Every structure is written in structure tokens, then in C-alpha cells.
mmCIF file of C-alpha atoms in Angstrom:
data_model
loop_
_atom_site.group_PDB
_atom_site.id
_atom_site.type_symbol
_atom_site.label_atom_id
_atom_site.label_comp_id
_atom_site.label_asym_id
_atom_site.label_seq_id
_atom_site.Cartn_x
_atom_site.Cartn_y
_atom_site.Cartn_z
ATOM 1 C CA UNK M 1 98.813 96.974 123.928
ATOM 2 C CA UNK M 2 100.524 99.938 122.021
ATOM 3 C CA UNK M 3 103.285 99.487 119.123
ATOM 4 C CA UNK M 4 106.146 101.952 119.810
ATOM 5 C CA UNK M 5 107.919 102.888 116.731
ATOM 6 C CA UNK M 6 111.477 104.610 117.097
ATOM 7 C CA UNK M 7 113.916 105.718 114.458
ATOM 8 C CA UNK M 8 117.444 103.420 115.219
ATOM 9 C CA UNK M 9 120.562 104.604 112.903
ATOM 10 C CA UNK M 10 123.966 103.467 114.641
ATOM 11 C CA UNK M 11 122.568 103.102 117.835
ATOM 12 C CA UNK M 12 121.423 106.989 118.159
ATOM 13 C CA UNK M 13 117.339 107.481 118.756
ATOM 14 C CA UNK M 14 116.829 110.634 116.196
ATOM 15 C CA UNK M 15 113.506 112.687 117.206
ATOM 16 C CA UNK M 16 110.723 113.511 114.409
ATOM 17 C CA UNK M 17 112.476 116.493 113.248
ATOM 18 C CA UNK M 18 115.431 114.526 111.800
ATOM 19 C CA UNK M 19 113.538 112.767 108.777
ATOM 20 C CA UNK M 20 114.861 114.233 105.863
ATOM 21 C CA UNK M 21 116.880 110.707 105.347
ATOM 22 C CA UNK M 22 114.452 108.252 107.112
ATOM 23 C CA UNK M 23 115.873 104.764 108.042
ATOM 24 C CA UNK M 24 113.596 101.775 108.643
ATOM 25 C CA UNK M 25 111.131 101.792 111.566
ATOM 26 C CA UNK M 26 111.746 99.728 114.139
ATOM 27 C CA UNK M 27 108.675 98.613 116.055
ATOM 28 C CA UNK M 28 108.960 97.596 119.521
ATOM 29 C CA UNK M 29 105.788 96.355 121.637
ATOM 30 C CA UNK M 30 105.008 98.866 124.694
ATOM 31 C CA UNK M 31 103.050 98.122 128.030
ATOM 32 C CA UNK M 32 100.402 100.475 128.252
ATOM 33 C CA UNK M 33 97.309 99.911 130.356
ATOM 34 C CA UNK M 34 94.514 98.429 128.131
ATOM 35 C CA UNK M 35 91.156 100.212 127.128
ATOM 36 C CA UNK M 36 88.483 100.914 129.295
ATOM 37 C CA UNK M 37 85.384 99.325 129.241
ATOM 38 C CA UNK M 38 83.684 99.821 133.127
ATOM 39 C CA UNK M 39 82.596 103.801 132.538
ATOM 40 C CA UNK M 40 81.075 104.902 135.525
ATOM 41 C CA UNK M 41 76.362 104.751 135.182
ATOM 42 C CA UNK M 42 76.295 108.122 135.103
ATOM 43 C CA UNK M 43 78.328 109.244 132.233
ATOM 44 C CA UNK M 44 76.667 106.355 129.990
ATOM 45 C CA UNK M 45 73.396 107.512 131.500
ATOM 46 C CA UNK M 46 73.968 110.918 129.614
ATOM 47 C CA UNK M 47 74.958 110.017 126.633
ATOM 48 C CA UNK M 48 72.653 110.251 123.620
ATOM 49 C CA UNK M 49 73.029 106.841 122.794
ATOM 50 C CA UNK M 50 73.465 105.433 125.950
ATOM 51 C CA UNK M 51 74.226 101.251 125.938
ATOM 52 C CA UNK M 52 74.940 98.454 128.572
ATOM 53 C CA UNK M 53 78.815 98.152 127.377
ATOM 54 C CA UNK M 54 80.906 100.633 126.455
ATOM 55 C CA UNK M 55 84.434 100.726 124.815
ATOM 56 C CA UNK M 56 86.419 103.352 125.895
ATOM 57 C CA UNK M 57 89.217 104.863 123.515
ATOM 58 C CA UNK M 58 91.031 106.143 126.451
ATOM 59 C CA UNK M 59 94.007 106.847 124.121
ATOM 60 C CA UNK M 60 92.874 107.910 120.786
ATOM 61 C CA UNK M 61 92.229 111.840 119.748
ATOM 62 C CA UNK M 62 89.101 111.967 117.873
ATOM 63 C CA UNK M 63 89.107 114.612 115.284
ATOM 64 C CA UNK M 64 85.812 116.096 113.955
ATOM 65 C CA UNK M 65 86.244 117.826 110.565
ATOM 66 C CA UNK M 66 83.467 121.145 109.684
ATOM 67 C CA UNK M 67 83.559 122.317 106.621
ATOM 68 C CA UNK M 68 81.520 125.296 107.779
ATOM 69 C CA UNK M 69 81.887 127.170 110.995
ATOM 70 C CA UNK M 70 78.340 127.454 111.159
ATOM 71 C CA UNK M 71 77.464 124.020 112.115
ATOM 72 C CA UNK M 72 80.227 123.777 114.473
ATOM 73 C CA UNK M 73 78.727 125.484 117.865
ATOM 74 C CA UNK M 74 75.235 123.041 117.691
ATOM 75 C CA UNK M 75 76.810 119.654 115.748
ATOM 76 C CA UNK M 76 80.027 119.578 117.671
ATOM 77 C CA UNK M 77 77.903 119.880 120.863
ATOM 78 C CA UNK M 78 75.373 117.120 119.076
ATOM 79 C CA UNK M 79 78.628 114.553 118.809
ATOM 80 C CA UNK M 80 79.976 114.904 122.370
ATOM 81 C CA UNK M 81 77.101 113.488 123.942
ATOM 82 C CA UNK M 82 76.657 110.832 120.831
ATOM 83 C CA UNK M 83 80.763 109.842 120.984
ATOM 84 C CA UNK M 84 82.216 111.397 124.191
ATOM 85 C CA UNK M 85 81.423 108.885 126.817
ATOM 86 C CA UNK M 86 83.412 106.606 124.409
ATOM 87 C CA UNK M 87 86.097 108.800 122.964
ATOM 88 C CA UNK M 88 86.799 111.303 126.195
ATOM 89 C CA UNK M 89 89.360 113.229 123.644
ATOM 90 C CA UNK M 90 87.688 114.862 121.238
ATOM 91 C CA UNK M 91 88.614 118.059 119.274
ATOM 92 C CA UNK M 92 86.958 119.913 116.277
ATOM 93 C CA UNK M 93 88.748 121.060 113.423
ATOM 94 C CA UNK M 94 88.200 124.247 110.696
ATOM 95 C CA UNK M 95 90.084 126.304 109.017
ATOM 96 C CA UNK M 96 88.552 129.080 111.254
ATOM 97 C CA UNK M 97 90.252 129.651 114.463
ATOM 98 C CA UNK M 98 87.612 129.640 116.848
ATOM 99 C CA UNK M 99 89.185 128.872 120.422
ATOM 100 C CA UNK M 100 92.323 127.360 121.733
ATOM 101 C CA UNK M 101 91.239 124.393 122.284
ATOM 102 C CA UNK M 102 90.235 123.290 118.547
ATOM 103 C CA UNK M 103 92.428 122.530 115.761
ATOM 104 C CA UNK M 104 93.164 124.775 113.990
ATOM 105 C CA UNK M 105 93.776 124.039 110.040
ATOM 106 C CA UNK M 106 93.744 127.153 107.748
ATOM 107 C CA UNK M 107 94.697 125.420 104.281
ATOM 108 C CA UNK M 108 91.512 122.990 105.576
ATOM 109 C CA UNK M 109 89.290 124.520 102.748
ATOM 110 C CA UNK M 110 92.308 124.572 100.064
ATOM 111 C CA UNK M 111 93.247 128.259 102.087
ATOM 112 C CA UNK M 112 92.394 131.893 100.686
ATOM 113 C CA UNK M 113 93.938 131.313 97.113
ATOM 114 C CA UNK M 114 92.430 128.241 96.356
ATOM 115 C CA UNK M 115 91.306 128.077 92.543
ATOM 116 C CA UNK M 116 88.748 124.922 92.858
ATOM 117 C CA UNK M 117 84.958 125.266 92.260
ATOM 118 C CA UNK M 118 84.494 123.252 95.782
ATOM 119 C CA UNK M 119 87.764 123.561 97.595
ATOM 120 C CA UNK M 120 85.483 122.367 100.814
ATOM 121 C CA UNK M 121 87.597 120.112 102.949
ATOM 122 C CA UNK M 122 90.233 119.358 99.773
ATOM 123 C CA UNK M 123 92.948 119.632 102.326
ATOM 124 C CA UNK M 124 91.269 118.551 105.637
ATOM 125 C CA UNK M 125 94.202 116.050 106.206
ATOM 126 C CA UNK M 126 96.117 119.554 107.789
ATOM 127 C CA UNK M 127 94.259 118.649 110.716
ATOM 128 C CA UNK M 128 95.814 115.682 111.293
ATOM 129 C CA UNK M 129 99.074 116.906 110.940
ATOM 130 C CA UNK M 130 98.123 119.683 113.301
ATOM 131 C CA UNK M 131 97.327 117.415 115.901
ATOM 132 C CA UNK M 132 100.598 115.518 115.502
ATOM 133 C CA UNK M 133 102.331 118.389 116.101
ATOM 134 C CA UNK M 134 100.691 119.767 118.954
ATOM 135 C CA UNK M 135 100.508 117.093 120.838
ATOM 136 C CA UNK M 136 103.174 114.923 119.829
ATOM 137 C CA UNK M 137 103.265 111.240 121.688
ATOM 138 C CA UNK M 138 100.280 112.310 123.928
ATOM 139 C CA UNK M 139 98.124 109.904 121.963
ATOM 140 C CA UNK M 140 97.849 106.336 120.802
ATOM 141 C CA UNK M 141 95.930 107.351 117.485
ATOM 142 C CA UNK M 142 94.570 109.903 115.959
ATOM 143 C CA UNK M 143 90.985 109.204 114.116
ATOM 144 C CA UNK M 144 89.641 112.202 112.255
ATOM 145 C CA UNK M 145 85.656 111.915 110.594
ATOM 146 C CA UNK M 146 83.880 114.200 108.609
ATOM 147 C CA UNK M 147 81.271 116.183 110.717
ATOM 148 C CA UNK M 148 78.488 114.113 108.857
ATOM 149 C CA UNK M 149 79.929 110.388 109.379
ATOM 150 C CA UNK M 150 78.021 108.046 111.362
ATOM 151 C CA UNK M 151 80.148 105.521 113.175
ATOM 152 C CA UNK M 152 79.063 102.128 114.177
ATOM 153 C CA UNK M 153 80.928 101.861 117.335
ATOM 154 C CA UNK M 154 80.602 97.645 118.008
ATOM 155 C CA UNK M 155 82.912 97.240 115.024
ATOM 156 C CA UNK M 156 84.735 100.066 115.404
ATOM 157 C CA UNK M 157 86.013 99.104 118.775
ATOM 158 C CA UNK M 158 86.754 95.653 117.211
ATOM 159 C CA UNK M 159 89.219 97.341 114.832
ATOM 160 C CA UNK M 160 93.143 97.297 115.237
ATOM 161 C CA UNK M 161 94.345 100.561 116.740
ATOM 162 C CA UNK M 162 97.721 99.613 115.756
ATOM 163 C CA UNK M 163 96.710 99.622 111.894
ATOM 164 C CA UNK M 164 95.827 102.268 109.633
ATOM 165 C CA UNK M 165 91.867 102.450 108.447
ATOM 166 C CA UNK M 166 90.916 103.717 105.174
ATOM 167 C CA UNK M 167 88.424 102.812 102.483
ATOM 168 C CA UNK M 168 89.575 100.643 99.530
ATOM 169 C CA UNK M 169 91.478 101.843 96.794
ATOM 170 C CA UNK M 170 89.039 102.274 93.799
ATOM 171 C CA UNK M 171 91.627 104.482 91.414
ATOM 172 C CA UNK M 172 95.092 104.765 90.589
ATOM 173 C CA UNK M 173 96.637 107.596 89.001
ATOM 174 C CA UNK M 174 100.767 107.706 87.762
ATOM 175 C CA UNK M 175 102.347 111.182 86.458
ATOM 176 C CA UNK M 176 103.742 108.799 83.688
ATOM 177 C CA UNK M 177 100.930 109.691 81.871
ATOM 178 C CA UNK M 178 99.612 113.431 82.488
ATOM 179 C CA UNK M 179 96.934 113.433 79.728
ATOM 180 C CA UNK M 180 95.203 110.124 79.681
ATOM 181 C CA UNK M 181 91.560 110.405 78.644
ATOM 182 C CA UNK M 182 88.642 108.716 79.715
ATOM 183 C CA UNK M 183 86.656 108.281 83.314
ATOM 184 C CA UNK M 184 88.362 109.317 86.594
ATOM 185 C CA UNK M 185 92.049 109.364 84.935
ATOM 186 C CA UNK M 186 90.053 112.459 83.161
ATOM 187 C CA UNK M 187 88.996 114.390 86.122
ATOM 188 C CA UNK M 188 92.356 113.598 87.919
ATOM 189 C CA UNK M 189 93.964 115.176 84.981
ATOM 190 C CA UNK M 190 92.100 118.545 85.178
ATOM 191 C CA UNK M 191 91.891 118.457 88.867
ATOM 192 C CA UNK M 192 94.035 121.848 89.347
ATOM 193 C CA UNK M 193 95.236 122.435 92.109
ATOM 194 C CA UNK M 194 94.995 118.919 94.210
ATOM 195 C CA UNK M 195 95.363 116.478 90.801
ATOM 196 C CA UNK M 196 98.069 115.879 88.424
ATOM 197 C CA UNK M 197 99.881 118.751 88.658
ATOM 198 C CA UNK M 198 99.825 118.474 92.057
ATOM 199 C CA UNK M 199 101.103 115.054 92.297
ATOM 200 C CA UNK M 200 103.821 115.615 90.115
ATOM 201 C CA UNK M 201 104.975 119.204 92.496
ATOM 202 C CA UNK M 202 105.513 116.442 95.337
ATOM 203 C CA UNK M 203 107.478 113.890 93.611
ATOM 204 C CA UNK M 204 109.966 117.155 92.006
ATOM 205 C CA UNK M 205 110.194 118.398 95.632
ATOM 206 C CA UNK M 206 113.840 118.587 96.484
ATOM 207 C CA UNK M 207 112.454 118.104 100.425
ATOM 208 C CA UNK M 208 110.787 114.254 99.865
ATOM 209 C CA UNK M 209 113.297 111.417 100.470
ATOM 210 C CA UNK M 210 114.364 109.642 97.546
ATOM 211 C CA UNK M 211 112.634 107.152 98.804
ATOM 212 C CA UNK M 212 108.864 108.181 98.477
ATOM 213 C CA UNK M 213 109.904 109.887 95.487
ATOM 214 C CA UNK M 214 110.745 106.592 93.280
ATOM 215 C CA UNK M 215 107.675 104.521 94.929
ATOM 216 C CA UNK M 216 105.249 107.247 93.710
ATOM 217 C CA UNK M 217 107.214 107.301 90.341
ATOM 218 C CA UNK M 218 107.230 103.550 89.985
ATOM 219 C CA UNK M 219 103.572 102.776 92.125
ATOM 220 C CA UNK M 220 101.624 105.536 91.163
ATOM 221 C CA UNK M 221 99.111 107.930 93.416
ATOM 222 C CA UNK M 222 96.193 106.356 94.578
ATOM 223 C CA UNK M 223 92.609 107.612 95.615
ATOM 224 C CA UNK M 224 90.151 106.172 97.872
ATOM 225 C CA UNK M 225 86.994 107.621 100.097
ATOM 226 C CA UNK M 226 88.554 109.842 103.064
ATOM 227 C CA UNK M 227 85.597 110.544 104.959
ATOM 228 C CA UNK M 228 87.285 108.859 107.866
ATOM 229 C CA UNK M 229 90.794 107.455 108.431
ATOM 230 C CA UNK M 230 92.661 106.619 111.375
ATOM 231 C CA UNK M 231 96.573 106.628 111.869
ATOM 232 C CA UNK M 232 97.855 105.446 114.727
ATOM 233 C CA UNK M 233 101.068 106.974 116.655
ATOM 234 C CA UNK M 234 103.921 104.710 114.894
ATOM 235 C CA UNK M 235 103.541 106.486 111.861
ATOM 236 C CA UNK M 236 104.123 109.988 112.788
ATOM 237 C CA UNK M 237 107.325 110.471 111.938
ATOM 238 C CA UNK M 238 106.790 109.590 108.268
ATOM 239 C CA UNK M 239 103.915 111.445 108.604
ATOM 240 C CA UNK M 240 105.610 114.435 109.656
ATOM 241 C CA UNK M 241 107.319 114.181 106.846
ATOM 242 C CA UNK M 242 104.948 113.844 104.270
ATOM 243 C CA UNK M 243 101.669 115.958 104.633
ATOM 244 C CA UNK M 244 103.574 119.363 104.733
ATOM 245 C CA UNK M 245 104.841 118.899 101.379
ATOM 246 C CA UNK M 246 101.787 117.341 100.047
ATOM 247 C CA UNK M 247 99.666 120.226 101.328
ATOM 248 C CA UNK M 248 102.561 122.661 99.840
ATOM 249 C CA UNK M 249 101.807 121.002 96.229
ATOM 250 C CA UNK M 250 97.599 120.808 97.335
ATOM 251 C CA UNK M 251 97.293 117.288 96.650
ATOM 252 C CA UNK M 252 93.627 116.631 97.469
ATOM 253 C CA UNK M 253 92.849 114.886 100.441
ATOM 254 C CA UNK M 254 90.953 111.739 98.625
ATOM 255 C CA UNK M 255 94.339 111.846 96.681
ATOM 256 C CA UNK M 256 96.812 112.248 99.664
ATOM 257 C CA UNK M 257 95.710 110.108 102.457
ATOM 258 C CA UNK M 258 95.862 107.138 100.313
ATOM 259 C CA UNK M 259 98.766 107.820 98.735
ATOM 260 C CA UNK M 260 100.139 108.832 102.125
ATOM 261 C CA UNK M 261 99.586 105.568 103.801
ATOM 262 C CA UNK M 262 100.834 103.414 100.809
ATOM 263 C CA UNK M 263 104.405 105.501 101.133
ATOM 264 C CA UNK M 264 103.936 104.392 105.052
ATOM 265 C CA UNK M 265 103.472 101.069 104.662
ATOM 266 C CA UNK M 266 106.648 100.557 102.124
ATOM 267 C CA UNK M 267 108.529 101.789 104.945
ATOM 268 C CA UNK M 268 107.340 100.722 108.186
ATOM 269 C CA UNK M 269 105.510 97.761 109.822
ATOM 270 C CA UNK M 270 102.140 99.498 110.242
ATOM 271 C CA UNK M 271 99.716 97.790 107.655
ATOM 272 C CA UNK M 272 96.154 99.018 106.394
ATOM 273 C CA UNK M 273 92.916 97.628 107.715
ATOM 274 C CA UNK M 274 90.367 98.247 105.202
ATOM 275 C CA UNK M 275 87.216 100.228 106.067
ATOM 276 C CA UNK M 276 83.819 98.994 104.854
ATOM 277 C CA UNK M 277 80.969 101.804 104.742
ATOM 278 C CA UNK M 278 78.345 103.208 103.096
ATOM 279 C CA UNK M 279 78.587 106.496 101.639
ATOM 280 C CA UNK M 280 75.299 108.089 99.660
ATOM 281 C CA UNK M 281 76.702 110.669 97.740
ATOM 282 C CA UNK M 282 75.738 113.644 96.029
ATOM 283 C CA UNK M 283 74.206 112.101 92.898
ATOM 284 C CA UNK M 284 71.876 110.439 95.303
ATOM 285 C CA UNK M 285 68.525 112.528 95.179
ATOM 286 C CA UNK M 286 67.297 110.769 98.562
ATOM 287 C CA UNK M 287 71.136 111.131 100.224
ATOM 288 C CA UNK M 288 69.424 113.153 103.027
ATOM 289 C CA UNK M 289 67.362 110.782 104.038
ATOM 290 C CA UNK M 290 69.222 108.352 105.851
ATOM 291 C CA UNK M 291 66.792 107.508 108.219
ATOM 292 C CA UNK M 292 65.937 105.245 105.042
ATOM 293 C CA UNK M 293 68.943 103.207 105.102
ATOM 294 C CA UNK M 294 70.064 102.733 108.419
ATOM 295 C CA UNK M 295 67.795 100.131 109.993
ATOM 296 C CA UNK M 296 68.761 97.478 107.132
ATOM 297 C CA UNK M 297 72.609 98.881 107.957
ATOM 298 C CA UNK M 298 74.812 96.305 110.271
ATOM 299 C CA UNK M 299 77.670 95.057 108.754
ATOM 300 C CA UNK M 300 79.026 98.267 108.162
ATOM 301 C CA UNK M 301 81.842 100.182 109.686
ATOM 302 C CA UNK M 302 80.462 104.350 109.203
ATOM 303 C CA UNK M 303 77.664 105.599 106.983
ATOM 304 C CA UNK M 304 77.736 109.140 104.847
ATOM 305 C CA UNK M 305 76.393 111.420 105.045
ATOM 306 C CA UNK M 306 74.487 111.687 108.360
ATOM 307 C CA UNK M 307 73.226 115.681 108.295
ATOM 308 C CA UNK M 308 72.616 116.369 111.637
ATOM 309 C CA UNK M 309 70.250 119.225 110.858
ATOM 310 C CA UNK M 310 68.016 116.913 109.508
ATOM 311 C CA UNK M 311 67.762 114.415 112.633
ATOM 312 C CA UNK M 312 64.536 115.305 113.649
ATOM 313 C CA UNK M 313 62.665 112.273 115.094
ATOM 314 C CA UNK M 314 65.015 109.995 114.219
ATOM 315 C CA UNK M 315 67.514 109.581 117.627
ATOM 316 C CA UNK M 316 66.332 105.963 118.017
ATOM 317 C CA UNK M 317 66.888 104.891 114.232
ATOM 318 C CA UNK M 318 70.398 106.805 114.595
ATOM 319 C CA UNK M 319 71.432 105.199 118.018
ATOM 320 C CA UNK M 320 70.515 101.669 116.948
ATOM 321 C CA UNK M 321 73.296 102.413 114.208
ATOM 322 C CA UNK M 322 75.505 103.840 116.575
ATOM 323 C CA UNK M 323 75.150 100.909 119.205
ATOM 324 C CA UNK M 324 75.336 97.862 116.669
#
């Protein structure tokens, strides 16, 4: 069953484009036929990790996020049969326009003037909003994973598509205090563009609601692991609303999707459902080798970063992730 949220001020039903004063969501339940879970033998039989039951996410876009277009012909390919035969929507996303088909995000890699050492994927929450807009009510959800995230798909199909996922919180940030010293609060402070400066562009934009403006001034900005987030249809109006100016300002996406959901739960009656993964990162001198970690992995939503070059032998150590 599918929340349906609709904007209600004096009795008129406003559309997405008329959010510059948002009143409260409204959140109605909808009848919608429930998920699949018979898929026919054959499709299962050609998957790459094929499995006796199958959830099917009839309804929800899957959004794969490259950082390079040169992984995107093979990997893409790699995660259709892995994912497809349970997620039959499934789009890739780069700031390269490749075909019609994919989303296309060109301010994915912080765009052509971008000023950071490693602007790669600093503003990959554009594809979201791309996908919003181009196919606007079309979808339940709209779950977007770097390229390199492993999902594990038995407790990912036990997860609340009417919910927001995200990884815990581990920082907040407030422009109350520009120059604090010391740890994260440090790097968040030089961060230029996508930090500080950044954060404080969205709150002075005359185009954010009044609203958002005194919870970020009064709550603070927030960061929090975005290798994977999901956001499910109800909140696309504030959505719409929000990620154009934040990627105006360049508020980094660790930064922004946080921060973003936060806003959207202060003013709606979606809530958060915490994500629980593993993520080796690149201080990790034995990151690549995740056939390492994976067999002692089950209580675990995703693990990062699964390089798909590097597979090799390893389908069946990969799969039994996959499968739960």
C-alpha cells in the first residue's frame, strides 16, 4: 500500500510547481496493487544471482550513480542481470549524456567550474531530482546507489517504501559558527564549494521558504554516508523545492541529502528509516578486497565499495550477499 501526499490550502489541490509557500502535507492512504513476488522461472533463471523467492519492486525507479562514463557500458550491464529481475526499472545516471533513456545530471561531478580537488559525485543528488521531474508520479520511490554498492536484497525488501532510508547522522554542522576548529567542523569549514559557504548561500536564498530557512538556522546542517538513499513519492514536492537551490549554492551531497530529509520530515509525515551498512573506505589499504568481508556480512543492509572490475571469481561470495 502507497501513501499519497497532496498539498490542501482552502480546499484547492496546488500541483508541485506552486511551492514557494508550502502548507502542511496531507497524507492520505492509496490502493495500489501490492508488490510482486511470483516472477515468472525464466527471468529468475537469468539472473546472476538467481534465488527461489523474489521481491519484486514493481514500483520503485532504481537509480545507478557512475562517476565515470567508462564503467558505465560493462557495470551497468553487470547490475541488470544482478538487480533487474527484482527492480524491472532501472536507469543509470552521469553527468555525461549518453542516450535518452539515462539520466542525465550535468552538475553530477560538481559541473565544468567546479573548484574541488575530487568534485566526483559531490552533487550526484541532481539525479534524483532529474528523475522527479521527468517522470513525475510514475513511481512509488525513487532509490538511487552508487555504482559500487552492494545491496542485500532480503532486508532490503523488508524495508518501508513509504519511509525515507539514509545512514545515521554522524556530524552536525550550524553557520552560527563559520570558523570552528578542530575534526570534521574543520574540513566542513574549508569545504569550498559544497561546505560552509555553501550552506550559508541556501539559507540567504530569497527562493527557500521561511520555513526551511529558520530550521536550518536554528537545527543546523547535518552529514551522514549517501552512498544510497531512498525517497519515496510523498516527498516530491518538498523535494522539488529544495535540491535546485541546494545544487545552485553546491552543497555537497553527504551534506544535502541529510539535511534535505531533516527539512522533510519537519514538514511532512514521511519519517527516516535508518540504514545500517558497511562502508570500507579509502583509508582502508585492503578496501578492494571485499571478497574478504562479505561471507561474515548478514545483518547488514548494503556494503561499499563493491568494484566490479575486480569480481573475478568471486560471483558466488557476491550472490550469497546479494540473496541473504
Amino acid at each position: 500500500m502507497r501513501v499519497l501526499c497532496i498539498l490542501l490550502l482552502f480546499g484547492v489541490v496546488f500541483t508541485s510547481s506552486l511551492i514557494m509557500t508550502l502548507p502542511k502535507f496531507f497524507c492520505l492512504k492509496n490502493d495500489i496493487p501490492a508488490l510482486r513476488f511470483d516472477v515468472h522461472e525464466s527471468v529468475v533463471r537469468s539472473s546472476m544471482c538467481p534465488t527461489e523467492h523474489v521481491h519484486v519492486f514493481d514500483e520503485t525507479l532504481l537509480i545507478v550513480m557512475f562517476n565515470h562514463k567508462k564503467h558505465i557500458k560493462r557495470n551497468f550491464a553487470l547490475l541488470k542481470r544482478m538487480y533487474g529481475v527484482r527492480f524491472p526499472n532501472m536507469k543509470y545516471c552521469s553527468d555525461t549524456f549518453i542516450e535518452e533513456s539515462a539520466i542525465h545530471a550535468p552538475l553530477y561531478n560538481g559541473g565544468e567550474t567546479s573548484r574541488l580537488s575530487n568534485p566526483l559525485g559531490s552533487l550526484s543528488y541532481q539525479c534524483t531530482l532529474v528523475a522527479m521531474e521527468r517522470f513525475p508520479r510514475q513511481f512509488s520511490g525513487y532509490l538511487s546507489i552508487a555504482d559500487d554498492v552492494l545491496l542485500n536484497m532480503t532486508r532490503i525488501s523488508e524495508l518501508p517504501l513509504t519511509e525515507m532510508w539514509l545512514e545515521s547522522v554522524d556530524q552536525r554542522f550550524s553557520t552560527r559558527d563559520m570558523h570552528a576548529e578542530g575534526g570534521r567542523f574543520a574540513l566542513w569549514s574549508r569545504l569550498e564549494p559544497g561546505g560552509a559557504k555553501s550552506s550559508l548561500s541556501v539559507e540567504q536564498d530569497p527562493q527557500l521558504d521561511a520555513r526551511f530557512r529558520n530550521k536550518l538556522v536554528d537545527l543546523g546542517w547535518f552529514n551522514a554516508a549517501a552512498d544510497i538513499y531512498y525517497f519515496p513519492e510523498s516527498t516530491r514536492a518538498i523535494f522539488l523545492h529544495l535540491a535546485p537551490i541546494f545544487l545552485r549554492a553546491r552543497v555537497y551531497f553527504s551534506n544535502a541529502v541529510p539535511t534535505m530529509m531533516q527539512l522533510i520530515q519537519g514538514e511532512s509525515t514521511v519519517r527516516k528509516h535508518v540504514l545500517r551498512g558497511i562502508s570500507k573506505w579509502f583509508y582502508d589499504k585492503k578496501r578492494i578486497q571485499w571478497q574478504e568481508y562479505l561471507p561474515n556480512l548478514r545483518n547488514v543492509d548494503y556494503y561499499h565499495p563493491l568494484k566490479l572490475s575486480h569480481l573475478g571469481d568471486h560471483i558466488s561470495e557476491m550472490c550469497a550477499f546479494v540473496n541473504g
